[in-house]
Amino acid sequence: SSSSSGRKLSATRLLEPATLSFRGGSPTTRVQGGNGDVESPFSFATQATVTWPASLGGSTTTLKCRRSSTGCLALRVGSLLEALATTTIYGGDESLLVALTTMDLYSKASDLFVAGYADASRGVAALSFFRYHPHLRCSPDRWFDRGYLATPRTFDPYYPDGAAARSRLRAKLEPRPLPLRSLSSNARAEFLLRASKLLVHELMHLDGLDHCTFFHCLMNGSGHLREDFAAPVHLCPVDLRKLAWRLDFDVATRYEALDRVFARWGRHESDAERRQLRLFLADLAPTGTSAIGRLHSKKDDLLDVSSDEEEPPPGESSSSFLDDDDDDEEG
């Protein structure tokens, strides 16, 4: 699409899907400790083979992955990024390549999961929507302990507190989710919101923006799913200024277009957020990009600048951070 050297987005191409096949491996050590309420399955080191479609070369690449004795699978994100960076599909400095998958991802054996990871130095990223299904319920400390509710009352991803409550919920779980087309309109809208925020977040990393530490912002880092899902859909004044400078767009026109998109998707913002956005647009019009310097003076009206952060569930505080390459950016 565009290059990590800052070229303006020129074209986006949706590539044909690749296929994955798996083969078994040998048992290794347990990858997560238990709380005593469920026996911890073993993890098996295994491999997956990704095959690109014939129209894109038809080559195959071996990926590392893990499999629990209960049948749960997860791809190692580092091997997937390496495959993206070395495939003949990749256009080098002239393009960015992003892999979207519904497979779970991880980096280290101790990780619960990794939702997204971008390697800006090579212009590749991998994103997993596996944990974003609105019907998913999962353990906060075991990557393989998960399932799906048929008719959830809320979209909170974690098991409830207490062994008895968890046991009752597990009895209702199915091993496979309903397809997205079969979900309620609210559930589909929730999935779309979660997935689109992740995609934009990682694309911003590929364009050179780091995690935001100043405001409540789309570019905030996250240590667990509740924190991830609570992130706003908009950039803070600092990152909006960076993006507008990089891509040279009209701020008011961009936000008017975003407002139409959100309206078409359904309600993805609170009424207060939508009122703030409309006030923001009214204040910018008709000056557009020339008013971007005034974003800083408007930040208190637009953003929650509180530094308070929700405590992550036990065992997940560092599950999203990777240490393979200091130059890489994780979602």
Short mmCIF file of C-alpha atoms in Angstrom, two decimals:
data_model
loop_
_atom_site.label_atom_id
_atom_site.label_comp_id
_atom_site.label_asym_id
_atom_site.label_seq_id
_atom_site.Cartn_x
_atom_site.Cartn_y
_atom_site.Cartn_z
CA SER A 1 0.00 0.00 0.00
CA SER A 2 2.32 2.76 1.20
CA SER A 3 5.91 2.52 2.32
CA SER A 4 7.34 2.88 5.82
CA SER A 5 9.50 5.70 4.45
CA GLY A 6 6.43 7.93 4.54
CA ARG A 7 5.04 7.76 1.02
CA LYS A 8 1.39 8.66 0.76
CA LEU A 9 -1.07 5.79 0.50
CA SER A 10 -1.58 5.14 -3.19
CA ALA A 11 -3.39 1.81 -3.53
CA THR A 12 -4.66 -1.05 -1.40
CA ARG A 13 -4.94 -4.61 -2.66
CA LEU A 14 -6.74 -7.45 -0.89
CA LEU A 15 -4.75 -10.58 -1.70
CA GLU A 16 -6.22 -14.02 -2.14
CA PRO A 17 -6.25 -16.13 1.04
CA ALA A 18 -3.42 -18.49 1.86
CA THR A 19 -4.08 -21.94 3.31
CA LEU A 20 -2.64 -23.54 6.45
CA SER A 21 -2.00 -27.19 7.22
CA PHE A 22 -0.71 -28.60 10.51
CA ARG A 23 1.25 -31.61 11.63
CA GLY A 24 1.77 -32.90 15.16
CA GLY A 25 4.81 -32.56 17.38
CA SER A 26 6.28 -33.90 20.58
CA PRO A 27 5.13 -33.01 24.10
CA THR A 28 7.03 -30.24 25.87
CA THR A 29 6.66 -28.67 29.30
CA ARG A 30 3.45 -27.11 30.52
CA VAL A 31 3.16 -23.55 29.26
CA GLN A 32 0.81 -22.13 31.91
CA GLY A 33 0.33 -22.71 35.61
CA GLY A 34 -3.06 -23.75 36.94
CA ASN A 35 -5.38 -22.49 39.63
CA GLY A 36 -6.50 -25.96 40.59
CA ASP A 37 -9.96 -25.77 39.04
CA VAL A 38 -9.00 -27.24 35.66
CA GLU A 39 -6.24 -29.69 34.79
CA SER A 40 -3.61 -27.90 32.71
CA PRO A 41 -3.21 -29.60 29.32
CA PHE A 42 0.24 -30.10 27.88
CA SER A 43 1.53 -27.98 25.02
CA PHE A 44 2.98 -29.65 21.94
CA ALA A 45 5.57 -28.03 19.71
CA THR A 46 4.31 -28.39 16.18
CA GLN A 47 4.53 -26.79 12.75
CA ALA A 48 2.18 -25.33 10.18
CA THR A 49 2.70 -24.99 6.46
CA VAL A 50 1.33 -21.88 4.77
CA THR A 51 0.69 -22.16 1.04
CA TRP A 52 0.20 -19.02 -1.00
CA PRO A 53 -2.38 -19.26 -3.82
CA ALA A 54 -1.13 -20.19 -7.27
CA SER A 55 -1.83 -16.72 -8.64
CA LEU A 56 0.66 -15.36 -6.10
CA GLY A 57 3.40 -17.89 -6.69
CA GLY A 58 2.10 -21.00 -4.93
CA SER A 59 5.14 -21.21 -2.66
CA THR A 60 5.05 -22.81 0.79
CA THR A 61 6.61 -21.72 4.09
CA THR A 62 6.87 -23.53 7.42
CA LEU A 63 5.60 -21.68 10.49
CA LYS A 64 6.15 -22.49 14.15
CA CYS A 65 3.08 -23.05 16.28
CA ARG A 66 1.85 -24.65 19.46
CA ARG A 67 -0.98 -27.08 20.13
CA SER A 68 -2.54 -28.03 23.43
CA SER A 69 -3.59 -31.59 24.19
CA THR A 70 -7.18 -30.29 24.05
CA GLY A 71 -6.69 -29.33 20.39
CA CYS A 72 -6.15 -25.56 20.69
CA LEU A 73 -3.72 -24.10 18.12
CA ALA A 74 -1.73 -20.87 17.99
CA LEU A 75 0.78 -19.57 15.42
CA ARG A 76 4.09 -18.04 16.48
CA VAL A 77 3.92 -14.47 15.24
CA GLY A 78 7.67 -14.14 14.63
CA SER A 79 7.71 -16.95 12.09
CA LEU A 80 4.65 -15.49 10.37
CA LEU A 81 6.30 -12.07 10.07
CA GLU A 82 9.41 -13.71 8.65
CA ALA A 83 7.28 -15.52 6.07
CA LEU A 84 5.61 -12.25 5.09
CA ALA A 85 8.93 -10.43 4.75
CA THR A 86 10.51 -13.12 2.57
CA THR A 87 7.62 -14.21 0.37
CA THR A 88 7.66 -13.33 -3.30
CA ILE A 89 4.32 -11.57 -2.77
CA TYR A 90 6.02 -8.84 -0.80
CA GLY A 91 6.99 -5.72 -2.76
CA GLY A 92 9.83 -4.56 -0.52
CA ASP A 93 10.22 -0.82 0.14
CA GLU A 94 7.30 0.05 -2.11
CA SER A 95 4.60 -1.75 -0.10
CA LEU A 96 3.31 -2.78 3.27
CA LEU A 97 2.04 -6.33 3.75
CA VAL A 98 -0.46 -7.14 6.49
CA ALA A 99 -1.66 -10.67 7.26
CA LEU A 100 -5.15 -11.05 8.75
CA THR A 101 -5.98 -14.33 10.43
CA THR A 102 -8.58 -15.88 12.71
CA MET A 103 -5.87 -18.13 14.20
CA ASP A 104 -4.58 -17.31 17.67
CA LEU A 105 -1.07 -15.80 17.77
CA TYR A 106 1.70 -15.86 20.39
CA SER A 107 5.38 -14.94 20.66
CA LYS A 108 6.94 -16.63 23.69
CA ALA A 109 5.79 -19.84 25.38
CA SER A 110 4.66 -17.81 28.38
CA ASP A 111 2.38 -15.57 26.27
CA LEU A 112 -1.35 -15.92 26.49
CA PHE A 113 -1.71 -14.42 23.04
CA VAL A 114 -0.65 -11.58 20.78
CA ALA A 115 -3.42 -9.71 18.96
CA GLY A 116 -1.23 -7.79 16.54
CA TYR A 117 2.41 -7.16 15.79
CA ALA A 118 3.97 -4.77 13.29
CA ASP A 119 7.58 -4.78 12.11
CA ALA A 120 7.96 -1.26 10.71
CA SER A 121 11.56 -1.86 9.65
CA ARG A 122 10.40 -4.50 7.14
CA GLY A 123 6.93 -3.15 6.43
CA VAL A 124 5.03 -6.25 7.55
CA ALA A 125 2.42 -6.91 10.22
CA ALA A 126 0.29 -9.82 11.44
CA LEU A 127 -3.13 -9.41 13.06
CA SER A 128 -5.30 -12.00 14.73
CA PHE A 129 -9.05 -11.52 15.16
CA PHE A 130 -9.32 -14.77 17.14
CA ARG A 131 -9.78 -13.10 20.55
CA TYR A 132 -12.16 -10.49 19.13
CA HIS A 133 -15.20 -12.72 18.60
CA PRO A 134 -17.93 -11.20 20.82
CA HIS A 135 -19.08 -14.63 22.05
CA LEU A 136 -15.61 -15.70 23.23
CA ARG A 137 -15.06 -16.44 26.91
CA CYS A 138 -11.53 -17.20 28.05
CA SER A 139 -9.32 -17.64 31.06
CA PRO A 140 -7.12 -14.68 32.05
CA ASP A 141 -4.17 -16.99 32.72
CA ARG A 142 -4.40 -20.01 30.34
CA TRP A 143 -4.17 -19.55 26.59
CA PHE A 144 -5.95 -22.83 25.85
CA ASP A 145 -8.84 -22.42 28.32
CA ARG A 146 -11.60 -20.87 26.21
CA GLY A 147 -14.91 -21.42 24.48
CA TYR A 148 -17.95 -19.66 23.04
CA LEU A 149 -21.38 -18.80 24.39
CA ALA A 150 -24.33 -19.21 22.06
CA THR A 151 -26.27 -16.23 23.43
CA PRO A 152 -24.11 -14.02 25.68
CA ARG A 153 -25.72 -11.25 27.70
CA THR A 154 -22.57 -9.12 27.50
CA PHE A 155 -19.45 -9.03 25.35
CA ASP A 156 -16.96 -9.22 28.23
CA PRO A 157 -14.28 -11.75 27.18
CA TYR A 158 -13.24 -13.20 30.54
CA TYR A 159 -14.55 -15.89 32.83
CA PRO A 160 -16.25 -14.60 35.98
CA ASP A 161 -14.44 -14.62 39.30
CA GLY A 162 -14.83 -17.66 41.51
CA ALA A 163 -14.41 -21.36 40.77
CA ALA A 164 -18.14 -22.12 40.99
CA ALA A 165 -19.13 -19.33 38.59
CA ARG A 166 -16.41 -20.37 36.15
CA SER A 167 -17.54 -23.98 36.29
CA ARG A 168 -21.15 -23.01 35.51
CA LEU A 169 -20.06 -20.88 32.58
CA ARG A 170 -17.72 -23.55 31.16
CA ALA A 171 -20.63 -25.98 31.08
CA LYS A 172 -22.37 -23.65 28.60
CA LEU A 173 -19.40 -23.17 26.25
CA GLU A 174 -19.11 -24.52 22.73
CA PRO A 175 -15.69 -25.33 21.20
CA ARG A 176 -16.39 -23.39 17.99
CA PRO A 177 -17.98 -19.99 17.45
CA LEU A 178 -20.99 -19.04 15.43
CA PRO A 179 -19.98 -17.59 12.04
CA LEU A 180 -20.09 -13.81 11.96
CA ARG A 181 -23.01 -13.78 9.52
CA SER A 182 -25.10 -15.61 12.14
CA LEU A 183 -24.45 -13.12 14.94
CA SER A 184 -26.83 -10.42 16.08
CA SER A 185 -26.39 -6.96 14.59
CA ASN A 186 -24.94 -5.72 17.89
CA ALA A 187 -22.43 -8.58 18.01
CA ARG A 188 -21.36 -8.01 14.40
CA ALA A 189 -20.95 -4.30 15.10
CA GLU A 190 -18.84 -5.08 18.17
CA PHE A 191 -16.57 -7.41 16.18
CA LEU A 192 -16.18 -4.86 13.40
CA LEU A 193 -15.25 -2.15 15.88
CA ARG A 194 -12.65 -4.32 17.62
CA ALA A 195 -11.12 -5.55 14.37
CA SER A 196 -11.02 -2.15 12.68
CA LYS A 197 -9.32 -0.54 15.68
CA LEU A 198 -6.66 -3.24 15.67
CA LEU A 199 -6.07 -2.90 11.94
CA VAL A 200 -5.71 0.90 12.10
CA HIS A 201 -3.50 0.67 15.19
CA GLU A 202 -1.04 -1.68 13.45
CA LEU A 203 -1.08 0.33 10.21
CA MET A 204 -0.13 3.38 12.27
CA HIS A 205 2.81 1.43 13.67
CA LEU A 206 3.87 0.56 10.12
CA ASP A 207 3.75 4.25 9.29
CA GLY A 208 6.16 5.00 12.12
CA LEU A 209 3.91 5.95 15.07
CA ASP A 210 4.67 4.45 18.46
CA HIS A 211 2.32 3.80 21.36
CA CYS A 212 0.73 6.93 22.79
CA THR A 213 1.48 7.74 26.44
CA PHE A 214 -0.12 11.18 26.58
CA PHE A 215 -3.88 10.74 26.16
CA HIS A 216 -6.73 8.27 25.83
CA CYS A 217 -5.96 7.38 22.21
CA LEU A 218 -6.31 4.70 19.56
CA MET A 219 -2.52 4.30 19.77
CA ASN A 220 -2.48 3.40 23.48
CA GLY A 221 -0.78 0.11 24.23
CA SER A 222 -2.79 -2.59 25.98
CA GLY A 223 -1.92 -5.45 28.29
CA HIS A 224 -5.22 -7.35 28.23
CA LEU A 225 -8.46 -7.58 26.30
CA ARG A 226 -10.58 -5.29 28.45
CA GLU A 227 -8.00 -2.55 28.08
CA ASP A 228 -7.83 -3.22 24.35
CA PHE A 229 -11.59 -3.02 23.89
CA ALA A 230 -11.82 0.18 25.94
CA ALA A 231 -9.48 2.06 23.60
CA PRO A 232 -11.20 4.87 21.68
CA VAL A 233 -11.73 4.85 17.93
CA HIS A 234 -10.04 8.23 17.49
CA LEU A 235 -6.49 9.53 17.65
CA CYS A 236 -5.42 12.04 20.27
CA PRO A 237 -4.31 15.55 19.16
CA VAL A 238 -0.65 14.53 19.14
CA ASP A 239 -1.05 11.50 16.89
CA LEU A 240 -3.67 13.17 14.70
CA ARG A 241 -1.18 15.96 14.02
CA LYS A 242 1.48 13.40 13.13
CA LEU A 243 -0.82 11.52 10.78
CA ALA A 244 -2.12 14.68 9.09
CA TRP A 245 1.44 15.85 8.55
CA ARG A 246 2.47 12.46 7.11
CA LEU A 247 -0.53 11.99 4.81
CA ASP A 248 -1.51 15.62 4.19
CA PHE A 249 -5.27 15.25 4.57
CA ASP A 250 -7.97 17.73 5.52
CA VAL A 251 -8.85 17.07 9.15
CA ALA A 252 -12.48 18.22 9.03
CA THR A 253 -13.18 16.26 5.83
CA ARG A 254 -11.63 13.15 7.35
CA TYR A 255 -13.76 13.33 10.49
CA GLU A 256 -16.93 14.02 8.55
CA ALA A 257 -16.22 10.85 6.56
CA LEU A 258 -15.54 8.90 9.75
CA ASP A 259 -18.81 10.14 11.22
CA ARG A 260 -20.68 8.76 8.19
CA VAL A 261 -18.87 5.42 8.49
CA PHE A 262 -19.75 5.08 12.17
CA ALA A 263 -23.37 5.92 11.43
CA ARG A 264 -23.47 3.23 8.73
CA TRP A 265 -21.93 0.63 11.06
CA GLY A 266 -24.21 1.42 13.97
CA ARG A 267 -23.51 3.08 17.29
CA HIS A 268 -19.81 2.63 18.07
CA GLU A 269 -19.38 5.73 20.18
CA SER A 270 -21.17 7.03 23.21
CA ASP A 271 -23.57 9.91 22.75
CA ALA A 272 -21.09 12.14 24.59
CA GLU A 273 -18.29 11.18 22.19
CA ARG A 274 -20.47 11.92 19.17
CA ARG A 275 -21.45 15.32 20.59
CA GLN A 276 -17.79 16.13 21.19
CA LEU A 277 -16.90 15.07 17.66
CA ARG A 278 -19.60 17.26 16.13
CA LEU A 279 -18.49 20.23 18.25
CA PHE A 280 -14.96 19.56 17.09
CA LEU A 281 -16.03 19.56 13.44
CA ALA A 282 -18.00 22.76 13.91
CA ASP A 283 -14.96 24.41 15.46
CA LEU A 284 -12.66 23.31 12.63
CA ALA A 285 -14.92 24.20 9.72
CA PRO A 286 -14.14 25.65 7.28
CA THR A 287 -10.45 25.96 8.10
CA GLY A 288 -9.64 22.24 7.71
CA THR A 289 -6.00 21.24 8.00
CA SER A 290 -4.85 24.76 8.80
CA ALA A 291 -6.60 24.42 12.15
CA ILE A 292 -4.62 21.38 13.20
CA GLY A 293 -2.40 23.44 15.46
CA ARG A 294 -5.51 24.28 17.47
CA LEU A 295 -6.07 20.63 18.31
CA HIS A 296 -3.85 21.02 21.35
CA SER A 297 -6.02 23.79 22.79
CA LYS A 298 -9.13 21.60 22.26
CA LYS A 299 -7.75 18.42 23.79
CA ASP A 300 -9.52 18.76 27.14
CA ASP A 301 -12.88 18.95 25.37
CA LEU A 302 -12.19 15.90 23.23
CA LEU A 303 -10.24 13.47 25.30
CA ASP A 304 -10.05 11.82 28.67
CA VAL A 305 -6.54 12.75 29.74
CA SER A 306 -6.65 10.71 32.94
CA SER A 307 -3.61 8.56 33.52
CA ASP A 308 -5.56 5.97 35.53
CA GLU A 309 -5.24 2.50 34.01
CA GLU A 310 -7.23 -0.63 34.74
CA GLU A 311 -5.27 -3.39 36.41
CA PRO A 312 -4.76 -6.34 34.04
CA PRO A 313 -6.07 -9.77 34.97
CA PRO A 314 -3.52 -12.03 36.73
CA GLY A 315 -0.91 -13.46 34.40
CA GLU A 316 -1.63 -11.16 31.47
CA SER A 317 0.23 -7.97 32.32
CA SER A 318 3.02 -8.66 29.83
CA SER A 319 1.32 -11.13 27.52
CA SER A 320 1.31 -8.75 24.57
CA PHE A 321 4.92 -7.66 24.64
CA LEU A 322 7.55 -9.25 22.43
CA ASP A 323 11.29 -9.18 22.85
CA ASP A 324 12.56 -10.67 19.61
CA ASP A 325 13.48 -7.36 18.04
CA ASP A 326 13.71 -4.02 19.79
CA ASP A 327 12.73 -2.22 16.60
CA ASP A 328 9.45 -4.09 16.24
CA GLU A 329 6.13 -2.64 17.37
CA GLU A 330 3.47 -4.75 19.01
CA GLY A 331 -0.19 -3.83 19.14
#
